[in-house]
Short mmCIF file of C-alpha atoms in Angstrom, two decimals:
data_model
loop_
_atom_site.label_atom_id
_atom_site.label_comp_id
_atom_site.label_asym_id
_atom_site.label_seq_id
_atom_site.Cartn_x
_atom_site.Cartn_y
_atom_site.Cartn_z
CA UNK A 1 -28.78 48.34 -3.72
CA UNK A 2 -26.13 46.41 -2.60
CA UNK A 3 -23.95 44.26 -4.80
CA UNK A 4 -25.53 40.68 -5.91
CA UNK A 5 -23.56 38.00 -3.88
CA UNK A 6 -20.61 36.45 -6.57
CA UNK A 7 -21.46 32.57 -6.48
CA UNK A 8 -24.96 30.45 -4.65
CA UNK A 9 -23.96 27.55 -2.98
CA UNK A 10 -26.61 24.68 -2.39
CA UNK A 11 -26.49 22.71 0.76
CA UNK A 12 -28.92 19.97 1.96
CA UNK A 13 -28.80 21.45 5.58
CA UNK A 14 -28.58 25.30 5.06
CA UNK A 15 -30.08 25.98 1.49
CA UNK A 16 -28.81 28.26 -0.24
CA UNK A 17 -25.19 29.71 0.86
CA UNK A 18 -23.85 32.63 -0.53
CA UNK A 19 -19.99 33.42 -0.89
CA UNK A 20 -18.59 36.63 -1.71
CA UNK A 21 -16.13 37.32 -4.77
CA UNK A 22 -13.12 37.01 -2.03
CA UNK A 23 -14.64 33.72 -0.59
CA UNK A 24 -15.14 32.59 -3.83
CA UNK A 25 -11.21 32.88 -4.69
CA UNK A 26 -10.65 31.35 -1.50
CA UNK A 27 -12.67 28.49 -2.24
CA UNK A 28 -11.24 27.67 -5.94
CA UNK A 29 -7.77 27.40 -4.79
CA UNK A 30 -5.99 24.24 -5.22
CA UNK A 31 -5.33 24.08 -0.56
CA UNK A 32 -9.38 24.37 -0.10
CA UNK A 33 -10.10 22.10 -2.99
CA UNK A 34 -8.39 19.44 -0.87
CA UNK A 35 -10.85 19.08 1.74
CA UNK A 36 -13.00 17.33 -1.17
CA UNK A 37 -10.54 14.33 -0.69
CA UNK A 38 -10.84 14.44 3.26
CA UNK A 39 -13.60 12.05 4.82
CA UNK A 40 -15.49 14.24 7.76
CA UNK A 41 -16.02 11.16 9.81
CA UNK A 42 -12.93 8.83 9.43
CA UNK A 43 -13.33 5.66 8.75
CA UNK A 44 -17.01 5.82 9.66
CA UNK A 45 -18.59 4.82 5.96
CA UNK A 46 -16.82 0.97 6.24
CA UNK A 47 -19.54 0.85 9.42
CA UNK A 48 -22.05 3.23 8.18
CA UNK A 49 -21.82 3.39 4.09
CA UNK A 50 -23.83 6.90 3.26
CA UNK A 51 -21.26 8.83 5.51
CA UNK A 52 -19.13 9.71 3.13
CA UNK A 53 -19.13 13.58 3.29
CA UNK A 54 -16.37 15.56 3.41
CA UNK A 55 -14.52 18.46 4.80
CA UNK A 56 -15.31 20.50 1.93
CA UNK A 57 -18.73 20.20 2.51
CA UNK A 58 -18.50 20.67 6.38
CA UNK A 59 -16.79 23.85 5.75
CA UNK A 60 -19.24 25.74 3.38
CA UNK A 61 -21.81 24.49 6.20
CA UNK A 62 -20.23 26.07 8.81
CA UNK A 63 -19.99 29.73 6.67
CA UNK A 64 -23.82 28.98 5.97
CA UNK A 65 -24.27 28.33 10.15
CA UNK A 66 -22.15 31.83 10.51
CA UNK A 67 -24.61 33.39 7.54
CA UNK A 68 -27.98 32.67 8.83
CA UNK A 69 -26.39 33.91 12.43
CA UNK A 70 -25.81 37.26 11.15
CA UNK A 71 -29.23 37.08 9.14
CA UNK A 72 -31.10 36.03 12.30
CA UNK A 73 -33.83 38.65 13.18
CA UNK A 74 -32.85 38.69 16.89
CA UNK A 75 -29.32 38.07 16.61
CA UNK A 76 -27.67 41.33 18.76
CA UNK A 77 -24.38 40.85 17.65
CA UNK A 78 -22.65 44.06 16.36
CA UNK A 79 -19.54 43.16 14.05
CA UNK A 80 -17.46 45.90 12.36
CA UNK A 81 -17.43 44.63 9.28
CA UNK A 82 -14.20 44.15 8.57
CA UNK A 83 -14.81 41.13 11.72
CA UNK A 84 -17.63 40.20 10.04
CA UNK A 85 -15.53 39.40 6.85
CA UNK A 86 -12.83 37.83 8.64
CA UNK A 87 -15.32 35.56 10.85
CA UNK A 88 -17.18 33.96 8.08
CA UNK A 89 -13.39 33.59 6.45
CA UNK A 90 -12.70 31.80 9.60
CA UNK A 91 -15.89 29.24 9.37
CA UNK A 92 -14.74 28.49 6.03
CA UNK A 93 -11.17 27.86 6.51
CA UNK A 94 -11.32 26.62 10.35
CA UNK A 95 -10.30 22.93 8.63
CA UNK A 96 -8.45 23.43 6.16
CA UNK A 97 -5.57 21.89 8.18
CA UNK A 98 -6.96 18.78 8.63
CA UNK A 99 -4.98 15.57 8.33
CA UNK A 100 -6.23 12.80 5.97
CA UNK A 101 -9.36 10.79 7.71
CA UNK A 102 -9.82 14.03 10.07
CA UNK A 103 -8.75 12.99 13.50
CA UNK A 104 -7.47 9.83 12.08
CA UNK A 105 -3.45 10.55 11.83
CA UNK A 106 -3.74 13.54 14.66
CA UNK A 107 -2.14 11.62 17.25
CA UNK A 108 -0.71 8.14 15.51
CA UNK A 109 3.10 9.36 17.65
CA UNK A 110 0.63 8.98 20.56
CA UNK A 111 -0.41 5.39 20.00
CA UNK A 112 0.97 2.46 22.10
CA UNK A 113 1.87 -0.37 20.59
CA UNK A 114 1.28 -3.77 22.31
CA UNK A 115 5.18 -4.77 22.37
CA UNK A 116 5.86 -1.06 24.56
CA UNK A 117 3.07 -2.22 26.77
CA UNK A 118 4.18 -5.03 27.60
CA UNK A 119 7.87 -3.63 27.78
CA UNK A 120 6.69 -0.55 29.74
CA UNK A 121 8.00 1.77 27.07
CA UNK A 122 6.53 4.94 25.92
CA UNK A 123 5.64 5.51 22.40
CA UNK A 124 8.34 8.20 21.45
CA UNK A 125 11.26 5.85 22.95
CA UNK A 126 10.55 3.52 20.00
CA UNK A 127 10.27 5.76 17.10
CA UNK A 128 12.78 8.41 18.50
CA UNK A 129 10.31 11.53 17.12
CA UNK A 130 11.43 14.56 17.92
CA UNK A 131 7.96 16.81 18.20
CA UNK A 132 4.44 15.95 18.14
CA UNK A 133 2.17 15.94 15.73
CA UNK A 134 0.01 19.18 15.71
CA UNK A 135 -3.07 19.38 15.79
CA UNK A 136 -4.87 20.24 12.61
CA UNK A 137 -5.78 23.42 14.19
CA UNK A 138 -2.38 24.33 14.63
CA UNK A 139 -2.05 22.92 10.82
CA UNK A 140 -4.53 25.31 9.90
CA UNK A 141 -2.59 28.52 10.64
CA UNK A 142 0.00 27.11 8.81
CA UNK A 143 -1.79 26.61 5.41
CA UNK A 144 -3.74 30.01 5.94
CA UNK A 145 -0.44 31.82 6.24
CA UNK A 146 2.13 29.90 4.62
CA UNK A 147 0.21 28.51 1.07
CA UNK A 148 0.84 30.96 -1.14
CA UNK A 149 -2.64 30.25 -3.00
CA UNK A 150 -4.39 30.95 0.16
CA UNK A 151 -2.58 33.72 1.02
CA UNK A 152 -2.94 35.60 -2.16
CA UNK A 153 -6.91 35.06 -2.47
CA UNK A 154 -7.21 36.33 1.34
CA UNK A 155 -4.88 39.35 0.57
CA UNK A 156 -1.80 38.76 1.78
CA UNK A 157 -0.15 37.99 4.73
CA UNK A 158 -1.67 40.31 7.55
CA UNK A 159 -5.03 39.39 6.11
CA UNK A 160 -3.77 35.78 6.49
CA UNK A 161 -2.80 36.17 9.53
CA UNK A 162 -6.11 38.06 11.07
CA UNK A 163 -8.29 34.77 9.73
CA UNK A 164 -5.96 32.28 10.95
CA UNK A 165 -5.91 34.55 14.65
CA UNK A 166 -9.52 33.73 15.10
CA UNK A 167 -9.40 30.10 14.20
CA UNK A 168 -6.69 29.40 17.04
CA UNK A 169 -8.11 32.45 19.58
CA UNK A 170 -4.67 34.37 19.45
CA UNK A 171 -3.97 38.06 19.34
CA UNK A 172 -7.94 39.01 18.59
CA UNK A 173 -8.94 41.94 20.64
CA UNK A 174 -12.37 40.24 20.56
CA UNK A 175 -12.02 36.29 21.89
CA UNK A 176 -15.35 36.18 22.03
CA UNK A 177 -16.45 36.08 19.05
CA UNK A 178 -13.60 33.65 18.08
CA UNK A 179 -16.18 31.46 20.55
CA UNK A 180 -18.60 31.33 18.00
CA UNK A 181 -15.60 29.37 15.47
CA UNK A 182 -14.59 27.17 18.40
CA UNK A 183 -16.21 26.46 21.99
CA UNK A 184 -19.33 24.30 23.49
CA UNK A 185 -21.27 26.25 21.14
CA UNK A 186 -19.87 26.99 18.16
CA UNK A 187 -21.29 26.90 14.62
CA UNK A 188 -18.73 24.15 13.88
CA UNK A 189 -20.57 21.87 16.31
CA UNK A 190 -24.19 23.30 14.84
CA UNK A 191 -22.91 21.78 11.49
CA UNK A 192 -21.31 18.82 11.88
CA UNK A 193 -24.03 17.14 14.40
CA UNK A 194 -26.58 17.90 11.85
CA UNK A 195 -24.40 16.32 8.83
CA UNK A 196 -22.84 13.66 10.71
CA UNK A 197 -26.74 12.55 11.71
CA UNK A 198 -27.74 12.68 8.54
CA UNK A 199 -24.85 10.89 6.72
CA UNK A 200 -25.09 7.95 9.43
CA UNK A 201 -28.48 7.80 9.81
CA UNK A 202 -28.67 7.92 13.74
CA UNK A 203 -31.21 10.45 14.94
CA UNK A 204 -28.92 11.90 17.96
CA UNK A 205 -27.53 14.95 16.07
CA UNK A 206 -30.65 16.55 15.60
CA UNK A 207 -30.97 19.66 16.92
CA UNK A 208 -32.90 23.15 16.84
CA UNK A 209 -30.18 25.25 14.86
CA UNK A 210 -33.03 27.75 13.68
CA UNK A 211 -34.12 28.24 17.69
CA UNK A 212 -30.49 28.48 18.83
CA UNK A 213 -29.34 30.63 16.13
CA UNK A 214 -32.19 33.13 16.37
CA UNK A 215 -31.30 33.13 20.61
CA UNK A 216 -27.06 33.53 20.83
CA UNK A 217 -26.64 37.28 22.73
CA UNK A 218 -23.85 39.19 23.39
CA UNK A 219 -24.02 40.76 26.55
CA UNK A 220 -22.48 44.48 27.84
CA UNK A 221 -18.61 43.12 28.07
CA UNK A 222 -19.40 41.10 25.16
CA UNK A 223 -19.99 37.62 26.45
CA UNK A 224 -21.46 35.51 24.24
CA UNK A 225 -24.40 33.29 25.66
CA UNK A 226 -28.43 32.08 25.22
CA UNK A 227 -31.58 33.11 27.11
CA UNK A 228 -33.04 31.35 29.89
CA UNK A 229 -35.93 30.15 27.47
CA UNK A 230 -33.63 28.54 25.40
CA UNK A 231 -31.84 26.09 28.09
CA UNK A 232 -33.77 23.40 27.09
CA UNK A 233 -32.52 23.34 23.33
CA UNK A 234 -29.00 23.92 24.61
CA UNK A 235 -29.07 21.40 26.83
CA UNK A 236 -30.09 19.00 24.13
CA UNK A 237 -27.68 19.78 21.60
CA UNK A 238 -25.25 18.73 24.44
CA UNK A 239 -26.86 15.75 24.73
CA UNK A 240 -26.86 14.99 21.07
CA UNK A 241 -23.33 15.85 21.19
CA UNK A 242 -22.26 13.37 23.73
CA UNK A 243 -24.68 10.56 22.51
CA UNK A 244 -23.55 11.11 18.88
CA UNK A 245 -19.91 10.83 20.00
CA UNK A 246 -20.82 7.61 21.83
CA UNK A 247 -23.07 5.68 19.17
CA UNK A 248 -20.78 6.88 15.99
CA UNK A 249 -17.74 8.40 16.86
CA UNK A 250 -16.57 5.34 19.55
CA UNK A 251 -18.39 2.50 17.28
CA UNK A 252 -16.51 -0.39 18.37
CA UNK A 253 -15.81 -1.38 14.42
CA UNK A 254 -15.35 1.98 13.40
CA UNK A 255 -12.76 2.89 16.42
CA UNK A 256 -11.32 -0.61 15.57
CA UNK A 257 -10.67 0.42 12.37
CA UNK A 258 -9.40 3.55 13.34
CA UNK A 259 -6.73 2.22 15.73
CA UNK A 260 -5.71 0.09 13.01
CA UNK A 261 -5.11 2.36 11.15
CA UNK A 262 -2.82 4.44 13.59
CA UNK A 263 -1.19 1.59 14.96
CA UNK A 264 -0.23 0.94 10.75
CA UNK A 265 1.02 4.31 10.47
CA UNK A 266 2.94 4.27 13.53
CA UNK A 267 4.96 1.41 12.57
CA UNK A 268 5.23 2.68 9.20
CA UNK A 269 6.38 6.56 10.28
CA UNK A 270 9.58 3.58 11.16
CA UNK A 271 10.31 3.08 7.88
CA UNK A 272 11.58 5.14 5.60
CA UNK A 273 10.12 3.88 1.94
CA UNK A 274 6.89 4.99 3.59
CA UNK A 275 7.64 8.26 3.79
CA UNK A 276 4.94 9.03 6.53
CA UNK A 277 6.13 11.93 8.62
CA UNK A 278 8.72 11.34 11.17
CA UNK A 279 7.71 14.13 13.95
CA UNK A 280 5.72 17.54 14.21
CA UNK A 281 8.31 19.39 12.42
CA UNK A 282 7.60 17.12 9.52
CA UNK A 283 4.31 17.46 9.10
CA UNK A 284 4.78 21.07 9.50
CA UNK A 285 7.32 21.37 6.81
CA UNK A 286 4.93 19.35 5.00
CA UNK A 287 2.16 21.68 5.40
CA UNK A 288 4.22 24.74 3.83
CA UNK A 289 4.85 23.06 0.80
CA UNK A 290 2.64 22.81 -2.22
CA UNK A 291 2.70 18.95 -2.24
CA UNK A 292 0.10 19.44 0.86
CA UNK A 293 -2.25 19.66 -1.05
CA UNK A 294 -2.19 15.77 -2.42
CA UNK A 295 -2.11 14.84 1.44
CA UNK A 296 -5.66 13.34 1.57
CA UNK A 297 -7.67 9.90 2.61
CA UNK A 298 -5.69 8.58 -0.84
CA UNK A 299 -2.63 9.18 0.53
CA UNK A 300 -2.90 6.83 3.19
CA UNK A 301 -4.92 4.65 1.02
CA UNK A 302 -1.63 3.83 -0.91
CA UNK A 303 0.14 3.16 1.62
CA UNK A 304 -2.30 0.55 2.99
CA UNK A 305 -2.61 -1.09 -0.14
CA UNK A 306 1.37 -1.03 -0.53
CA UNK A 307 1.50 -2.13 2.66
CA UNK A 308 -0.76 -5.53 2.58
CA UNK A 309 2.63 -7.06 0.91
CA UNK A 310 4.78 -6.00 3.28
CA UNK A 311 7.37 -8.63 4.97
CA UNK A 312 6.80 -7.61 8.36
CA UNK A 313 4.17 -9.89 9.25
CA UNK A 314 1.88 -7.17 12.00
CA UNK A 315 2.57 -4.44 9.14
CA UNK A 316 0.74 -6.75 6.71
CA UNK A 317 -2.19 -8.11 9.01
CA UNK A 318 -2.71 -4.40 9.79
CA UNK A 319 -2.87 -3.30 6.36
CA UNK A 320 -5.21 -6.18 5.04
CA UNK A 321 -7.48 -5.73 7.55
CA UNK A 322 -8.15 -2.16 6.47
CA UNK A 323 -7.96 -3.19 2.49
CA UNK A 324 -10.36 -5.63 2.69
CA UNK A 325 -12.31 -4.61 5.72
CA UNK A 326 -12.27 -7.04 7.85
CA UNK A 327 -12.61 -5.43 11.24
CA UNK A 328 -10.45 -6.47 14.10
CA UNK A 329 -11.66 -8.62 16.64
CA UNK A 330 -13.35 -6.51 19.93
CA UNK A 331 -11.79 -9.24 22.33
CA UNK A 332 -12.87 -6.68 25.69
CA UNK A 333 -14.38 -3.50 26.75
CA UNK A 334 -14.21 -1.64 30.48
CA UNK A 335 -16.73 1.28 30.34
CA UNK A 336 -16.39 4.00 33.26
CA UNK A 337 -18.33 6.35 34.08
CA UNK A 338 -16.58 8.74 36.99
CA UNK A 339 -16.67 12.15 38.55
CA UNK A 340 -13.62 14.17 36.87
CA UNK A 341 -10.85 13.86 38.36
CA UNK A 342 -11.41 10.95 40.00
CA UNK A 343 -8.91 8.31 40.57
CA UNK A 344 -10.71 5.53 41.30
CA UNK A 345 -10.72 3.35 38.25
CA UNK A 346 -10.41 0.18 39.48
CA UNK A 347 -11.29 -2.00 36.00
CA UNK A 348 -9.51 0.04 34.01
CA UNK A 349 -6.11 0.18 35.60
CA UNK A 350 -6.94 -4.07 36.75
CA UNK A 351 -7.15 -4.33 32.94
CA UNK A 352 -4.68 -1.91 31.76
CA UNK A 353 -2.27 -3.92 33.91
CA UNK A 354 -3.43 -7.67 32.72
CA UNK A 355 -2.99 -6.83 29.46
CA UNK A 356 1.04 -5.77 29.73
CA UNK A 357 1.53 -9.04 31.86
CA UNK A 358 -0.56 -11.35 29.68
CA UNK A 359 -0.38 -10.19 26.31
CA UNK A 360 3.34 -11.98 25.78
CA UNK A 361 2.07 -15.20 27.45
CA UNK A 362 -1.70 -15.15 25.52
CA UNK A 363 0.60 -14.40 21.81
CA UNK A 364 2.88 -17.46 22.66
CA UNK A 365 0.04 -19.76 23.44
CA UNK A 366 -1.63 -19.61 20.32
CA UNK A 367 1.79 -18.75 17.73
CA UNK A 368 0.06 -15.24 17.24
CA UNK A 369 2.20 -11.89 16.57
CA UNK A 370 1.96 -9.53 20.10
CA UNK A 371 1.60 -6.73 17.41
CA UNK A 372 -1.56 -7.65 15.93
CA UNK A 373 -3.37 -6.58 19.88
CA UNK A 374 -4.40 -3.46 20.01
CA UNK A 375 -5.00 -1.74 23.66
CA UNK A 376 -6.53 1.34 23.13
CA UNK A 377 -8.83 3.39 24.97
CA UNK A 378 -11.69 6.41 23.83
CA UNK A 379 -11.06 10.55 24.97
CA UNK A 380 -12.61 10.89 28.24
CA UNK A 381 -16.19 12.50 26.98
CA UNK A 382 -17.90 14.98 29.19
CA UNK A 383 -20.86 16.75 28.73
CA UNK A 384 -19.52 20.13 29.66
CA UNK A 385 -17.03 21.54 32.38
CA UNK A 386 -15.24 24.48 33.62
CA UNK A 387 -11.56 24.38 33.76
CA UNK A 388 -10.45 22.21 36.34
CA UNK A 389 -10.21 23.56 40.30
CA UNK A 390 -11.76 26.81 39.22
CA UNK A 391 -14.95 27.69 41.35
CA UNK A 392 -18.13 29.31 39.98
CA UNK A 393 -16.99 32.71 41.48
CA UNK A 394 -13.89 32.42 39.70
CA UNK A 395 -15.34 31.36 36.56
CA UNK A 396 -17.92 34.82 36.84
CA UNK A 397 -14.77 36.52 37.53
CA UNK A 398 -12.94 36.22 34.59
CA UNK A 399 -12.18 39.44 31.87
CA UNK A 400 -13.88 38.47 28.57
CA UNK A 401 -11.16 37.85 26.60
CA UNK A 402 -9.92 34.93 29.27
CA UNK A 403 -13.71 33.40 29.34
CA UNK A 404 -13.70 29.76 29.02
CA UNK A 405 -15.82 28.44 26.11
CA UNK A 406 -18.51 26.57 28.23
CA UNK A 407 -21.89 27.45 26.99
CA UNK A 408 -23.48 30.72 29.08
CA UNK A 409 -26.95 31.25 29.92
CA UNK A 410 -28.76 34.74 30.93
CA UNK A 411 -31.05 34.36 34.14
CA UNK A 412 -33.73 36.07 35.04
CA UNK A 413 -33.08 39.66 34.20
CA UNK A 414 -29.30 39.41 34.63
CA UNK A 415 -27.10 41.07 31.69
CA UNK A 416 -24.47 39.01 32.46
CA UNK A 417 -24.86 35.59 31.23
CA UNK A 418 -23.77 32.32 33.64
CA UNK A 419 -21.66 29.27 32.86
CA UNK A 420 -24.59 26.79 32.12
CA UNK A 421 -22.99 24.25 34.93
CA UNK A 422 -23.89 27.07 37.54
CA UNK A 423 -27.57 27.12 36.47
CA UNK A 424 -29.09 25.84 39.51
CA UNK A 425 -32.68 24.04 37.74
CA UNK A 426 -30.59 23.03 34.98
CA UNK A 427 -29.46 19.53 34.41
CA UNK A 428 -26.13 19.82 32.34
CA UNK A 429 -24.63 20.86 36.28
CA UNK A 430 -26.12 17.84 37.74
CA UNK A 431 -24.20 15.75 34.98
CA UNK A 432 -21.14 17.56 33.64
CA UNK A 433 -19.09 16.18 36.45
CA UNK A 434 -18.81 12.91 35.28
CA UNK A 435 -16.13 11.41 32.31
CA UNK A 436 -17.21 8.41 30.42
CA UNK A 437 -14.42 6.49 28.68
CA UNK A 438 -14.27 3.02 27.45
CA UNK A 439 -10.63 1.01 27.32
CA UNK A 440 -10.46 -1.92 24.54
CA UNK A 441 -8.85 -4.59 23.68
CA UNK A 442 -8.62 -5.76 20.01
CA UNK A 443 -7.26 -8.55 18.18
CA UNK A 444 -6.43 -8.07 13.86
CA UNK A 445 -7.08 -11.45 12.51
CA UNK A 446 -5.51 -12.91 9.43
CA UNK A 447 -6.60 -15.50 6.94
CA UNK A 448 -3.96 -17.96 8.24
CA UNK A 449 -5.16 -17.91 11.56
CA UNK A 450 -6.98 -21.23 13.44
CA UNK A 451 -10.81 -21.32 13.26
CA UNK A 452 -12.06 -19.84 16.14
CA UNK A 453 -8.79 -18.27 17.42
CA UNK A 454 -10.67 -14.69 18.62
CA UNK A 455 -13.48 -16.97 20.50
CA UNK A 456 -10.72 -18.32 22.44
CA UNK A 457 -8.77 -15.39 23.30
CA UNK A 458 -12.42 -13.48 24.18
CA UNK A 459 -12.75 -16.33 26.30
CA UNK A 460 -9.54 -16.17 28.00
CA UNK A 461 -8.91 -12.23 28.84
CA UNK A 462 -13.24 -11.94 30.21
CA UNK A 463 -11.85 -11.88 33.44
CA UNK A 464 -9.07 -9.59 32.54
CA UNK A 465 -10.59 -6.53 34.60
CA UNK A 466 -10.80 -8.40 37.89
CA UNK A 467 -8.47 -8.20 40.78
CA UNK A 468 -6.90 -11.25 41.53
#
């Protein structure tokens, strides 16, 4: 019989999870622990209060998403099972990188502060960084292979290494698979939809995880993909995707918070009693070192609170807005909704380019700081796409292991699957062409300020994305 599993792990979405005896070490150690103290959505629960689950959680849901893949009576995929071992490593570790408030601090060198917009400066020629922040999957190899607690449950090193290959699709002989860890339909996605639906309370995360689980294939060169019958539930889990991303993730008050918060930490990266990371190589030193492990939603949380007494007068507004959560001010919003690659975006640039001419004049007028506006603009969001300039021939034409990660679907009797953007009765082709992005212009109010003072500056910028 084989061996009992070492430890039962209850989860609302999966039930029952079981680790192994090595997953189990992996779990206990102090780096993994961390992910308790890391919000999954941000700054989402000041905006939607139950949504206060966290990485940790996420990541035993995405090794119970791998689980009940491998369980699934129809699933075809044949893992050695020394790749079976290191994929379900994978789902659990595939965050463990993550910055405080997820996403949050991922890109704060990339944020543009109102005085560079209106000086025409880019972000890096202020703060003089010398790298960019990684990415937190780029953060993640780093902790698998470089925190010694890590390191030593997984095995060592080479183990290390082989988990934190699949996470970032380098040096696996099999890519594919490393699709199922992160594409357009990976079991991370599966996951967080469902939690993030459930902690906000919106219904567009639901999906069919049982259907789609029990239909992934892998097809004769090993391409991962979903029968024709199964197009429709595919289709609307990239629907739920994009709406989700829409209604929660771009929430005017919880993206306002958000860019707050960035905008805070990229003056305070500036100053050196901070001690927020400088540049890339920071954070990466940062992330070899055992103090990583108390970087978490509290660390920035400190600072914040530190910061509401600050002398600089933006640094303060910034910081008691977020302490006592009161959201900034939503003065404008330009929504587009283009092909790709179009370059027709008439409001937006209009906009873009009122803003760095009247920003100076609209602070003067009413003896506000230019620092506390905030232009800031959403990821383009697409529902799905092949690499740009690449035709469907092209796309069919790739070797395996250079496949992009757009979902695949098998037609008719084919034993190939195709990119689901090719499937000619399908509608994700008819509408995976087009970018939606929203550009915004926000104002941090302060208790000092005139009654009425965001009123008048709504008032005066509504025409802001005309042409004169």
């Amino acid at each position: 019989m084989p061996d009992s599993p070492a430890k039962v792990v209850a989860d609302a979405i999966h039930g029952d999870i079981h680790l192994s005896e090595e997953e189990c070490r992996v779990v206990d150690t102090a780096s993994f622990q961390r992910l308790r103290h890391i919000k999954q959505l941000g700054m989402a629960h000041l905006v939607y209060p139950n949504a206060v689950h966290t990485r940790f959680a996420h990541s035993l849901g995405a090794l119970g998403t791998i689980e009940r893949l491998l369980a699934a009576e129809r699933c075809k995929l044949e893992l050695e099972p020394i790749l079976k071992r290191n994929l379900r490593l994978a789902a659990l570790l595939h965050d463990v990188g993550h910055y405080p408030y997820s996403h949050l601090m991922e890109g704060i060198d990339k944020v543009e502060l109102a005085e560079e917009l209106v000086e025409d400066t880019k972000p890096l020629d202020q703060g003089g960084a010398a790298s960019r922040y990684p990415n937190h999957g780029v953060l993640s190899r780093t902790v698998i292979t470089e925190q010694h607690d890590l390191r030593d449950a997984l095995g060592g090193l080479d183990q290390a290494t082989a988990v934190a290959d699949l996470i970032n699709r380098e040096h696996v002989r099999d890519v594919q698979v490393s699709n199922l860890i992160s594409s357009s339909l990976d079991l991370d996605r599966f996951d967080y939809l469902l939690r993030d639906s459930m902690g906000t309370g919106v219904p567009y995360g639901h999906i069919d995880l049982h259907y789609l689980l029990n239909n992934i294939r892998a097809s004769p060169r090993g391409l991962l993909g979903v029968p024709e019958k199964a197009l429709p539930a595919v289709e609307q889990f990239l629907f739920a995707r994009y709406f989700i991303t829409r209604v929660v993730y771009y929430h005017k008050t919880v993206f306002g918070f958000e860019e707050a918060c960035r905008q805070l930490l990229r003056r305070l990266r500036d100053r050196p009693e901070y001690e927020v990371p400088a540049d890339g190589d920071a954070v990466d030193t940062l992330a070899r070192r055992t103090v990583f492990v108390g970087f978490t939603d509290a660390w920035v949380d400190e600072r914040i609170q530190r910061a509401t007494t600050d002398n600089n007068p933006v640094i303060a507004a910034l910081a008691t807005c977020l302490y006592t959560r009161r959201p900034p001010k939503l003065l404008k919003e330009v929504q587009s909704l283009a092909e790709r690659g179009a370059t027709n975006h008439t409001q937006a640039k209009v906009f873009r380019v009122n803003c760095r001419h009247g920003l100076r004049t609209l602070a003067n007028d009413h003896g506000v700081e230019i620092g506390r506006f905030m232009l800031c603009q959403t990821k383009p969001l697409t529902l799905e796409d092949r690499p740009a300039r690449m035709t469907a021939e092209q796309a069919r034409d790739r070797p395996p292991e250079e496949e992009d990660p757009v979902v695949k679907v098998f037609l008719d009797d084919n034993t190939e699957p195709t990119s689901i953007v090719d499937v000619p009765h399908g509608i994700i082709g008819k509408c995976s062409g087009f970018t939606y992005q929203a550009h915004r212009l926000y104002f941090v109010p302060t208790s000092g300020d005139p009654a009425g003072v965001a009123d008048e500056l709504r008032e005066q910028v509504k025409g802001w994305d005309k042409a004169p």
